[in-house]
Tab-separated table of C-alpha atoms in Angstrom:
chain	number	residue	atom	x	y	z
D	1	UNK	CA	4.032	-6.025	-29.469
D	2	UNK	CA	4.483	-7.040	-25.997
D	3	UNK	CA	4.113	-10.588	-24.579
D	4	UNK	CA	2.838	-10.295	-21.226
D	5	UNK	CA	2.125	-13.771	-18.953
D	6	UNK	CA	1.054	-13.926	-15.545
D	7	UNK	CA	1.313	-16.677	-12.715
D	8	UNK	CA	0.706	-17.045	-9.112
D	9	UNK	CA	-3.191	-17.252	-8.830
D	10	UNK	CA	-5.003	-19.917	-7.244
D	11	UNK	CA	-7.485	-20.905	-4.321
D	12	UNK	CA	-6.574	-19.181	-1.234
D	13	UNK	CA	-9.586	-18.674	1.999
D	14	UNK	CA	-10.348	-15.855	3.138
D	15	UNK	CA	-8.023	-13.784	5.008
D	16	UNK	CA	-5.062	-15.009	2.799
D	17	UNK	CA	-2.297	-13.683	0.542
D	18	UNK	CA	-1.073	-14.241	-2.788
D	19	UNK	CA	1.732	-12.846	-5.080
D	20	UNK	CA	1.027	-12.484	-8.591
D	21	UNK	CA	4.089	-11.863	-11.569
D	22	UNK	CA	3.959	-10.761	-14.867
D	23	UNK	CA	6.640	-11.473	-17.058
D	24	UNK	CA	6.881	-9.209	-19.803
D	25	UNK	CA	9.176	-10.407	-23.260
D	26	UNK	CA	9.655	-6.403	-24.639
D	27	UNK	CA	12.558	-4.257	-25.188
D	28	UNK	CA	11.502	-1.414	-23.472
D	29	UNK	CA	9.740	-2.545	-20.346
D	30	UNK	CA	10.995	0.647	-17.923
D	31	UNK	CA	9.386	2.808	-20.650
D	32	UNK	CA	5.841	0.489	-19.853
D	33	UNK	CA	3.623	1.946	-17.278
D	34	UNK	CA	2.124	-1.333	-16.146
D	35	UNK	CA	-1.612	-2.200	-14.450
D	36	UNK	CA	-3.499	-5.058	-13.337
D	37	UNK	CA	-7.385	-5.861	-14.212
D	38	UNK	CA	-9.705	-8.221	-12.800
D	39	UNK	CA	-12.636	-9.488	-14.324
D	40	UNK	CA	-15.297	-11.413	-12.202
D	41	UNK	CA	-17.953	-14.028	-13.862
D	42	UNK	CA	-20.614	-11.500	-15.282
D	43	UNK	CA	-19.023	-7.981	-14.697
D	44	UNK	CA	-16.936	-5.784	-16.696
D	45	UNK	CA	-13.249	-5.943	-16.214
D	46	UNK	CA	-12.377	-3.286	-13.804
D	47	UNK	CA	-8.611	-1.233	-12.831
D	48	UNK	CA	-6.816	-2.921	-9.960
D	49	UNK	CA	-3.372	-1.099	-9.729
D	50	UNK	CA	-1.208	0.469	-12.049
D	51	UNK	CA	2.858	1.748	-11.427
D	52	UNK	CA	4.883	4.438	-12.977
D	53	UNK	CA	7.738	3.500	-15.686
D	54	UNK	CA	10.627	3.399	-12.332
D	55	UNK	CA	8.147	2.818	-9.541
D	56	UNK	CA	8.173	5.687	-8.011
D	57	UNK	CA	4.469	6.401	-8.156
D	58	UNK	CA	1.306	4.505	-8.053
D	59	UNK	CA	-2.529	4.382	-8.375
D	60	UNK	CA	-5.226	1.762	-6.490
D	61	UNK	CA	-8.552	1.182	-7.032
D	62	UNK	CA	-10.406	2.078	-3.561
D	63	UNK	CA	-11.949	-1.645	-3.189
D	64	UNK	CA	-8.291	-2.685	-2.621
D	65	UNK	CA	-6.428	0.059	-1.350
D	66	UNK	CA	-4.319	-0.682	1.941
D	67	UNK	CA	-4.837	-4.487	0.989
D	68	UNK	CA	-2.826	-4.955	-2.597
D	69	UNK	CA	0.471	-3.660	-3.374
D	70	UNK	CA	2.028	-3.007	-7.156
D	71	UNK	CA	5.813	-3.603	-7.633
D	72	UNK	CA	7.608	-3.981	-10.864
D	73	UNK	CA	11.367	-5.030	-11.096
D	74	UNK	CA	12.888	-3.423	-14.558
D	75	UNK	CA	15.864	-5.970	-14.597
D	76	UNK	CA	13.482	-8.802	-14.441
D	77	UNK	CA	10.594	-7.171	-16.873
D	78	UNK	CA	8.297	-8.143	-13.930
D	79	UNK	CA	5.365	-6.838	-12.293
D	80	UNK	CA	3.880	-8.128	-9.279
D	81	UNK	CA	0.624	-8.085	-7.568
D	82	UNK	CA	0.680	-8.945	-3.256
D	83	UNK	CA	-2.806	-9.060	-2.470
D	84	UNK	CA	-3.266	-9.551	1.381
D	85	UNK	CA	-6.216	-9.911	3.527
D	86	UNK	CA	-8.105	-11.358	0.553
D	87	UNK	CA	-11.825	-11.623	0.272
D	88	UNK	CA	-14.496	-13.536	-1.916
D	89	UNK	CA	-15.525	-10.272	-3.896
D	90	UNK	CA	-11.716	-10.322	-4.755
D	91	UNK	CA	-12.436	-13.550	-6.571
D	92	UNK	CA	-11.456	-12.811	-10.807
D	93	UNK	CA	-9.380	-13.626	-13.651
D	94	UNK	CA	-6.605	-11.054	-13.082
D	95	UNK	CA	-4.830	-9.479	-15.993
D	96	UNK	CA	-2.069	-8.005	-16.411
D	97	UNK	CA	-1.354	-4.818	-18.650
D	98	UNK	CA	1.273	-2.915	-20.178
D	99	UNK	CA	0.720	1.268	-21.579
D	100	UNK	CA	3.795	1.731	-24.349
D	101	UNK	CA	2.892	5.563	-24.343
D	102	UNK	CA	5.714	7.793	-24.483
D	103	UNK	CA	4.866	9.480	-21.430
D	104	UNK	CA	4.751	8.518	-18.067
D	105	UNK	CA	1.141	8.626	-16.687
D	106	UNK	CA	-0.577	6.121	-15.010
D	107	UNK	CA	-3.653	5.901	-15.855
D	108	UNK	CA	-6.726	3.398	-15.232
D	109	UNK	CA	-8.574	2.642	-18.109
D	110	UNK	CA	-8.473	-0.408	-20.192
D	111	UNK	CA	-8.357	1.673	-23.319
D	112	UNK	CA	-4.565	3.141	-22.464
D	113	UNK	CA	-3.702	-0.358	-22.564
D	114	UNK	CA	-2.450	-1.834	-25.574
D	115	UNK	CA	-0.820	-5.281	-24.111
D	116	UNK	CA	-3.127	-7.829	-22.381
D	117	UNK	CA	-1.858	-11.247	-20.914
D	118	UNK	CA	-3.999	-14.265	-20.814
D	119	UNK	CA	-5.262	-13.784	-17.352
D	120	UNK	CA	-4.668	-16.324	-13.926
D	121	UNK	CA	-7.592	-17.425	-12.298
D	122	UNK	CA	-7.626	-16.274	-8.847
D	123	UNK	CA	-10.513	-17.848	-6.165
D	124	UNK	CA	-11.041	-16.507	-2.680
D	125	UNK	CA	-13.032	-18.941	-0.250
D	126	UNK	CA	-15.346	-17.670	2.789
């Protein structure tokens, strides 16, 4: 299995930015395609972002496109989440994910996910 750990959320207002990292302890993290999830109080855990094995492609959900950006480093087995120009709705527990499918397709549902972190709590402010 992989062990998968974010960091980076917090309380930010409005308008703001935040980085998030996942750390990833796995031998074969460029062979991971790699997502993020949110989950707000009372809603199902939705796709955020996903990134092909070398980064070369990627895949947003529309309620953040052109605001969040997915990067992964393969010498650090790290993924990271900018989220600019935050707003309230954006407020979750963001997870991050890894796929250890043989191919490399990103896709966006939780089920082609078979690593989870614990989640960081991140709170937007109006």
């Amino acid at each position: 299995q992989v062990q998968l750990v974010e960091s980076g959320g917090g309380l930010v207002q409005a308008g703001g930015s935040l980085r998030l990292s996942c750390a990833a302890s796995g031998r074969s993290f460029s062979n991971y395609v790699m997502g993020w999830f949110r989950q707000a109080p009372g809603k199902e855990r939705e796709f955020v972002a996903a990134i092909s094995w070398s980064g070369g492609r990627s895949y947003y959900a529309d309620s953040v496109k052109g605001r969040f950006t997915i990067s992964r480093d393969n010498a650090r087995s790290t993924v990271y989440l900018q989220m600019n120009s935050l707003k309230p709705e954006d407020t979750a527990v963001y997870y991050c994910a890894a796929d250890r499918s043989t191919t490399d397709v990103v896709r966006t549902t939780q089920r082609a996910y078979d690593s989870w972190g614990q989640g960081t709590q991140v709170t937007v402010s109006s």
